[in-house]
Coordinates of C-alpha atoms and ligand atoms in Angstrom, one line a residue:
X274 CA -31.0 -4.9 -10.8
X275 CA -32.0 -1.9 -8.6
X276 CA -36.2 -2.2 -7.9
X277 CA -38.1 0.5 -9.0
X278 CA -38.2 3.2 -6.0
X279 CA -34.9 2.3 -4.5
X280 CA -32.2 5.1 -4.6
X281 CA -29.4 4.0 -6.6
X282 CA -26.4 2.2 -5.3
X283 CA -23.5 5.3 -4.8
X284 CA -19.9 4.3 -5.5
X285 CA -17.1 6.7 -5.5
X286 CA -14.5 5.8 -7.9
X287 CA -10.9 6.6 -6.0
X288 CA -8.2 7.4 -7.8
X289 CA -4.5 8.8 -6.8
X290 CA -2.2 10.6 -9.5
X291 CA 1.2 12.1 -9.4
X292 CA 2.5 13.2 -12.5
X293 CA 0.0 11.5 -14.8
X294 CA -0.6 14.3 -17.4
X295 CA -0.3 12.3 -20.3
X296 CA -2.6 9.0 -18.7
X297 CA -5.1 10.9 -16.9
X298 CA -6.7 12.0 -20.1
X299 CA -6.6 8.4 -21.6
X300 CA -8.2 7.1 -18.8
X301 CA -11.2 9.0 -18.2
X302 CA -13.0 8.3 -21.3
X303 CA -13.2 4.6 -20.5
X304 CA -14.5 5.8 -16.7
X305 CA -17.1 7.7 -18.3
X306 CA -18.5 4.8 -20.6
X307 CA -18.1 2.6 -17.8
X308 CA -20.2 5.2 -15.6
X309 CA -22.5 5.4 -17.9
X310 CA -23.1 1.6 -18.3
X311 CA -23.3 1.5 -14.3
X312 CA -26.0 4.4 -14.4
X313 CA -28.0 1.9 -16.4
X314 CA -27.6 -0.4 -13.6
X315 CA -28.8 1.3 -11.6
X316 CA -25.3 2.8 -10.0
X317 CA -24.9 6.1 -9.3
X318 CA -21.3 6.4 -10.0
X319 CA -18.7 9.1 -9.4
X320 CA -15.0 9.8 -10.2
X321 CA -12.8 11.7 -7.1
X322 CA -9.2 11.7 -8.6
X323 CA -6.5 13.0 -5.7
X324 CA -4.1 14.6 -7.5
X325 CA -0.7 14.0 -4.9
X326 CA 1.4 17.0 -5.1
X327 CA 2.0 16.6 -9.4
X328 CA 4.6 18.7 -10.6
X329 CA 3.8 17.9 -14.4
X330 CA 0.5 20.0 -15.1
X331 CA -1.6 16.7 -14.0
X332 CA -3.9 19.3 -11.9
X333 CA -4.7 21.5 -14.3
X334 CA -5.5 18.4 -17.0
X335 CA -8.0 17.2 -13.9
X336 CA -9.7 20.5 -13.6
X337 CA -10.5 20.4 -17.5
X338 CA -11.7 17.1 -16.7
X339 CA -14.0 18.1 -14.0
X340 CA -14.8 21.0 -15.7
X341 CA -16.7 18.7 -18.5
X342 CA -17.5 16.1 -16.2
X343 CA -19.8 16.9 -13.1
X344 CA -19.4 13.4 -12.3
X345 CA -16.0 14.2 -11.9
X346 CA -14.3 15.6 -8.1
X347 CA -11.0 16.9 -7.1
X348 CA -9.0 16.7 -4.0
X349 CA -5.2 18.3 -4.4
X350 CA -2.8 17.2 -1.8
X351 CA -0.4 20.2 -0.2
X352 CA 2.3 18.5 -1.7
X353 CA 3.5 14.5 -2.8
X354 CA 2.7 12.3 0.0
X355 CA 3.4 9.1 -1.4
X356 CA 0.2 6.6 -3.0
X357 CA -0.8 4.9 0.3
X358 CA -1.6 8.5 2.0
X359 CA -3.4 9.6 -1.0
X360 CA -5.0 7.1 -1.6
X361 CA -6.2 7.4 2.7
X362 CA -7.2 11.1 1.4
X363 CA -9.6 9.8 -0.9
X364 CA -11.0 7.3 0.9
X365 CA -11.8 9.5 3.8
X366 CA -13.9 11.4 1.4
X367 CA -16.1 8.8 0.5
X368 CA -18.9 9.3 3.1
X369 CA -21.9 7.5 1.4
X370 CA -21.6 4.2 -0.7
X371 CA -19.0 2.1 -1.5
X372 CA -15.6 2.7 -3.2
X373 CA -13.4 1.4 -5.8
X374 CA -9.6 1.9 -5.7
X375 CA -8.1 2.7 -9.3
X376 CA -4.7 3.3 -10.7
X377 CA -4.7 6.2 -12.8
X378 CA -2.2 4.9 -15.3
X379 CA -4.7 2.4 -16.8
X380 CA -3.2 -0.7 -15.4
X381 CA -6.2 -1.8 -13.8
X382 CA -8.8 -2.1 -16.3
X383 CA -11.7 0.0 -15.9
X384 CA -14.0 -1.8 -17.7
X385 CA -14.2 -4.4 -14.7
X386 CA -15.8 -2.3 -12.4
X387 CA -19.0 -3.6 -12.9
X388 CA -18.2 -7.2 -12.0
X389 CA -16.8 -5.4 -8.2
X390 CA -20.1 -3.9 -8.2
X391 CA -22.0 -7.2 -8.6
X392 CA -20.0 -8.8 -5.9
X393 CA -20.5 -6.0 -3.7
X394 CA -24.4 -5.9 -4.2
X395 CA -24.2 -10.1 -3.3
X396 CA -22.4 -9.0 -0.2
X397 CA -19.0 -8.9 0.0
X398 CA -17.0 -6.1 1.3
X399 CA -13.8 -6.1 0.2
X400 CA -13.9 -7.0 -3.9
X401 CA -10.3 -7.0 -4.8
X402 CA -8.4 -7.8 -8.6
X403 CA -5.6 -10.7 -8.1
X404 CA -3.3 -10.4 -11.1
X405 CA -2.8 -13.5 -13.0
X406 CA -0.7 -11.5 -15.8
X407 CA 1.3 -8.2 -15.8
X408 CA 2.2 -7.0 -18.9
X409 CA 5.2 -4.6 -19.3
X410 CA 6.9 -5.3 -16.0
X411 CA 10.1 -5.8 -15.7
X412 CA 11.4 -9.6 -14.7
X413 CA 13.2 -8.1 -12.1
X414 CA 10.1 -6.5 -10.6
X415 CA 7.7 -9.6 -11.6
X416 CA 10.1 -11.7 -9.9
X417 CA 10.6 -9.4 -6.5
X418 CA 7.1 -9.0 -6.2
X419 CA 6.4 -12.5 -6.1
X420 CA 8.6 -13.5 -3.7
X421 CA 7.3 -9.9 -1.5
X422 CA 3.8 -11.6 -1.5
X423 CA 5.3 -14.6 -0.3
X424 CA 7.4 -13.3 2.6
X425 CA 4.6 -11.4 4.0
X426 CA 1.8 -13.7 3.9
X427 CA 4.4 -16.2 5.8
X428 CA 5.0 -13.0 8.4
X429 CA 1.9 -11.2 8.7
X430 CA -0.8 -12.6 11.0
X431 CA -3.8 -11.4 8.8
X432 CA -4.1 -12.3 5.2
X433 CA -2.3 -10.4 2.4
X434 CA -3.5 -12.2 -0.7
X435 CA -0.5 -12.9 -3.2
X436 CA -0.1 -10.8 -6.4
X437 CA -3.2 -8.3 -5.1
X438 CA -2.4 -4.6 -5.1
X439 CA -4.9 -1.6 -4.2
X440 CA -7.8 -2.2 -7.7
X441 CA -10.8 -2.9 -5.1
X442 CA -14.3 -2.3 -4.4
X443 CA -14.6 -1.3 -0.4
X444 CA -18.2 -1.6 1.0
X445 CA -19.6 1.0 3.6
X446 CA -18.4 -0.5 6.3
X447 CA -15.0 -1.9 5.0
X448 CA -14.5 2.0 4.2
X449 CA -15.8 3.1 7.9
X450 CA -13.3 0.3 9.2
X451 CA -10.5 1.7 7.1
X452 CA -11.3 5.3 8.5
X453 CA -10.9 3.9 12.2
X454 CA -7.3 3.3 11.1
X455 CA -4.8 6.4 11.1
X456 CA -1.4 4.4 10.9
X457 CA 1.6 6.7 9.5
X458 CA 3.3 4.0 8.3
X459 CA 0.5 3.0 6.1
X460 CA 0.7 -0.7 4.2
X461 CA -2.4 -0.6 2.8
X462 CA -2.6 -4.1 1.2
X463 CA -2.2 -5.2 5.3
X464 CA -4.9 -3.0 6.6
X465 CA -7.4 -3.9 4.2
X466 CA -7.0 -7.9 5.4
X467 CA -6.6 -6.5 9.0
X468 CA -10.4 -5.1 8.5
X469 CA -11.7 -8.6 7.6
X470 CA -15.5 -8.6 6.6
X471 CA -16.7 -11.0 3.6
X472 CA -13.3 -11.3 0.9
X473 CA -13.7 -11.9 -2.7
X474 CA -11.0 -12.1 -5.6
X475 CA -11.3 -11.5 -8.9
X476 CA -8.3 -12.4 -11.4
X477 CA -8.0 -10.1 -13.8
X478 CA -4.9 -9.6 -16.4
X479 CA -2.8 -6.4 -15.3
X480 CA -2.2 -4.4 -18.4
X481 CA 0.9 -2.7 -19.0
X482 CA 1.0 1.6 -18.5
X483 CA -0.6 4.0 -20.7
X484 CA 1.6 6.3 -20.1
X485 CA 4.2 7.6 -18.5
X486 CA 6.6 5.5 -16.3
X487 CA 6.0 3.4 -12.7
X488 CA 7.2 5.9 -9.8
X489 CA 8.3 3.0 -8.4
X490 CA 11.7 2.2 -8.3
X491 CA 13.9 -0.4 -6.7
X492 CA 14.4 1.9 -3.3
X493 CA 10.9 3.2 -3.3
X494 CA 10.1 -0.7 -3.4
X495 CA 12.3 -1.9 -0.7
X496 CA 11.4 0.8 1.5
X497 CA 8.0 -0.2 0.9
X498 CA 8.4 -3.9 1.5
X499 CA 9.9 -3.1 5.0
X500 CA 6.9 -1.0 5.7
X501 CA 4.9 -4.1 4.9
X502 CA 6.6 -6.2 6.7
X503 CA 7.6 -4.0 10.0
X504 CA 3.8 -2.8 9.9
X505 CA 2.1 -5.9 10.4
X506 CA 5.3 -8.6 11.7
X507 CA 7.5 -8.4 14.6
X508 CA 9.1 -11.3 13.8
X509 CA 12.2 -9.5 12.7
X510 CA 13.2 -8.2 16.0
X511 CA 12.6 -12.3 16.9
X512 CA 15.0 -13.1 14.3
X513 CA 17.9 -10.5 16.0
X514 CA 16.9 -12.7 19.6
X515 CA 17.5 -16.0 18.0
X516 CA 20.5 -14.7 15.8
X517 CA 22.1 -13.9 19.6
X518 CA 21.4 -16.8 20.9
X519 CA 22.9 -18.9 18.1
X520 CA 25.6 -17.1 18.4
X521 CA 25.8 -16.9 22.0
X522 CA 26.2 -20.9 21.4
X523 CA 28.8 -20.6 19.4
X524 CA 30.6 -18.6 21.5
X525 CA 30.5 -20.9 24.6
X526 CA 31.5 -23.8 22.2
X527 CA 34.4 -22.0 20.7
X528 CA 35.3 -20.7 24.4
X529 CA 35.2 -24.2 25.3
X530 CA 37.9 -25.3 22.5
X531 CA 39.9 -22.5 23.4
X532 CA 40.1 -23.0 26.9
X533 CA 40.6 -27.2 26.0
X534 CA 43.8 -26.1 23.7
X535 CA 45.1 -23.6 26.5
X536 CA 45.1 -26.6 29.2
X537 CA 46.7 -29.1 26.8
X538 CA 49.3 -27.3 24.7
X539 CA 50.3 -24.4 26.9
X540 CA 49.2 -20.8 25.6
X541 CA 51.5 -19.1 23.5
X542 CA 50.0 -16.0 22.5
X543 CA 48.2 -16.8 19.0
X544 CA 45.3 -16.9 16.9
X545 CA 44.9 -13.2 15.9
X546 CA 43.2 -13.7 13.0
X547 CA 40.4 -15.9 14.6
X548 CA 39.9 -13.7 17.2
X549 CA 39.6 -10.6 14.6
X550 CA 37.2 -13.1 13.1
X551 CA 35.3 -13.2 16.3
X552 CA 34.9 -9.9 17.0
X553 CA 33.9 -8.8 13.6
X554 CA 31.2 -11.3 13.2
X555 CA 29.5 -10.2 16.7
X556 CA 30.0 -6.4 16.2
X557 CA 28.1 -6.9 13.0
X558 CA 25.4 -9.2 14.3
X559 CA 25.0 -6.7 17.4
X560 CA 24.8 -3.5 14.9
X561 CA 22.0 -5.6 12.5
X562 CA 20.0 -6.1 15.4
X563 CA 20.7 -2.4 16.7
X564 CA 19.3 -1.7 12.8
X565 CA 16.3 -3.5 13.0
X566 CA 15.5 -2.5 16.4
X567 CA 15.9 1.5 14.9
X568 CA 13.0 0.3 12.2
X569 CA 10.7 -0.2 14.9
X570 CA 11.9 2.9 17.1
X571 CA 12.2 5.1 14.2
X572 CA 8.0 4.4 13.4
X573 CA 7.1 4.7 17.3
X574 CA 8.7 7.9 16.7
X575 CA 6.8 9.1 14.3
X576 CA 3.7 7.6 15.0
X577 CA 3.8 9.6 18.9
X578 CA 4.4 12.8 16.7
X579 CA 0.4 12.5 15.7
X580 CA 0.8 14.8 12.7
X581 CA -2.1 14.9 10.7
X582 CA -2.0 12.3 7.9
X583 CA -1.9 14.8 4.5
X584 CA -3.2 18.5 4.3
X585 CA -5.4 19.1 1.2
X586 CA -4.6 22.5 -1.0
X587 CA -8.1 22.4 -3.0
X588 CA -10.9 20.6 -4.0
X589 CA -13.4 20.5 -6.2
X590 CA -16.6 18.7 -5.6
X591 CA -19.2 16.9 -7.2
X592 CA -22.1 16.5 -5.6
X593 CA -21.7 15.6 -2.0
X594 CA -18.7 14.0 -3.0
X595 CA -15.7 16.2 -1.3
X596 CA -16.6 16.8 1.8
X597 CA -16.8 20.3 2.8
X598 CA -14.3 20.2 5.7
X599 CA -11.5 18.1 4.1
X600 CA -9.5 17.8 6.9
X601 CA -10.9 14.6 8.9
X602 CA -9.6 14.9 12.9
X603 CA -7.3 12.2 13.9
X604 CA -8.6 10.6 16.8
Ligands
LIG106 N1 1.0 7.4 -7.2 C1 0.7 8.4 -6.3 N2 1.6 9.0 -5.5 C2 2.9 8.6 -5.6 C3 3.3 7.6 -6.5 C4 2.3 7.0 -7.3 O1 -0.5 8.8 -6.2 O2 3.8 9.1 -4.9 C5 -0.1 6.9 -8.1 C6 0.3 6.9 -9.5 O3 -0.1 8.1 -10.1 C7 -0.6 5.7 -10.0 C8 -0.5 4.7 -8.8 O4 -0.2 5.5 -7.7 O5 -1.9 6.1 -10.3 C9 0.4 3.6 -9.1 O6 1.7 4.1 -9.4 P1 2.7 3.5 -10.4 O7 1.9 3.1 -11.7 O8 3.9 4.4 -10.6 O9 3.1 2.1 -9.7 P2 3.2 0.7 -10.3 O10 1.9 0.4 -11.0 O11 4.4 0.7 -11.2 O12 3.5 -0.2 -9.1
LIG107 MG1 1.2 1.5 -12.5

């Protein structure tokens, strides 16, 4: 595909791990035959693996990796900063070509890759997998995933494609869009529709984990979801203004009846369980809409506290991969 004289196409394979000792060496072997199938495409194609803070010996695997590999970079996180940050860390690194986001536990199949790259080189910029199968997933996750996708799409004012997680090819300037963003609170399946550009999908069947097990749990979930959803929708401190004034209706039509029974029947001091009834139902309302307001304080806070996003411990670079000042300035 590449013409004879053209430098090759770069792309920068992204890919975060925390404690992925045992799938980190199962997966690079299929990179590498998929590298070396794009090198005959005319790709020039490159691993960086950002190893988030592992505990498990995952760093030392990845240096024995690189070590054999010169295709291969390394970027080592300070400590675990969580996927969406590492991924960010990657991605900032990738200065020259386009870049493809890759779980390290084999769930996204590697072997795709070169249909992203064909899309890419017909022009799209953002090239992302939409599952139509996961294997080994829980129904309870299957089933709270969906209806996540769902939700958001119906809250968020740019796209979130349903069942679409981070396996993508970014183009140059999808990645230069990306690194104009420096969000804490970072939903990354809503910033890559907030950048826009030309959108493809490709379905693709999820495969279940090598190895190892999801570090995603029920909490790490939900407190995800509400990232999603309080990152890119304010419609939940709308819901607290219309829960109040649904209530406040209430209240004048009970007030009414009240005041109605008083006139006609006298008022004998009664009704102590209604009123306990009242009072607990709008000192609960009031503190849920207290709570969701403290979501949106609570990231306000810590967006004005413009820490840097992650601090990097080491790297190892291939080629012009790694950048040689790691640390890229918040604006
Ligand atoms: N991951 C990460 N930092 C974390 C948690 C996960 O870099 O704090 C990586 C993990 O190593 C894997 C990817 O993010 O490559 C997806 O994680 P996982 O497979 O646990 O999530 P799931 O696929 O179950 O949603
Ligand atoms: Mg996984």
């Amino acid at each position: 595909m590449n013409r004879a004289g053209t430098p090759p196409d770069r792309l920068t394979i992204v890919i975060a791990a925390f404690d992925e000792v045992r799938a980190v060496p199962a997966l690079q072997p299929r990179l590498a035959a998929v590298m070396d199938q794009l090198a005959g495409e005319g790709v020039d194609a490159r691993v960086l693996y950002v190893d988030d803070g592992s505990g498990d010996g995952t760093w030392e695997v990845l240096r024995s990796i690189a070590e054999a590999d010169p295709r291969v970079a390394l970027l080592r996180l300070s400590r675990n900063f969580g996927k969406e940050i590492a991924l960010t860390a990657g991605l900032d690194q990738v200065t020259e070509g386009a870049a493809m986001i890759l779980d390290a536990d084999g769930q996204d199949p590697p072997e795709l890759i070169p249909r992203f790259v064909a899309h890419w080189r017909d022009g799209y910029d953002d090239v992302h997998g939409t599952r139509i199968s996961r294997a080994g997933e829980s129904w309870a996750k299957k089933a709270t995933a969906h209806a996540f996708y769902r939700v958001i799409q119906r809250l968020a004012k740019t796209p979130v494609p349903t069942d679409t997680g981070d396996y993508r090819l970014l183009s140059p300037r999808a990645l230069d869009a990306l690194r104009q963003i420096r969000e804490r609170h970072r939903f990354m399946k809503g910033l890559f529709g907030w950048i826009g550009f030309n959108r493809i999908a490709i379905p693709y069947e999820r495969h279940a984990r090598i190895a190892g097990r999801s570090k995603f749990g029920f909490w790490r979930l939900w407190n995800f979801a509400i990232d999603g959803v309080t990152s890119f929708s304010t419609a939940p401190l709308r819901l607290a203004t219309y829960v109040g004034l649904l209530t406040a209706c209430a209240a004048f039509v009970f007030a009414l009846w009240v005041i109605g029974k008083a006139m006609l029947y006298g008022d004998p001091v009664a009704g102590w369980p209604t009123m306990m009834a009242v009072i607990l139902f709008l000192g609960s309302v009031q503190l849920v809409a207290l709570g969701v307001i403290g979501e949106y304080l609570g990231r306000l806070y810590e967006e004005s506290k413009q820490r840097p996003l992650y601090l990097v411990r080491e790297t190892r670079a291939a080629g012009a991969v790694v950048r040689a000042s790691p640390m890229p300035r918040d604006p």
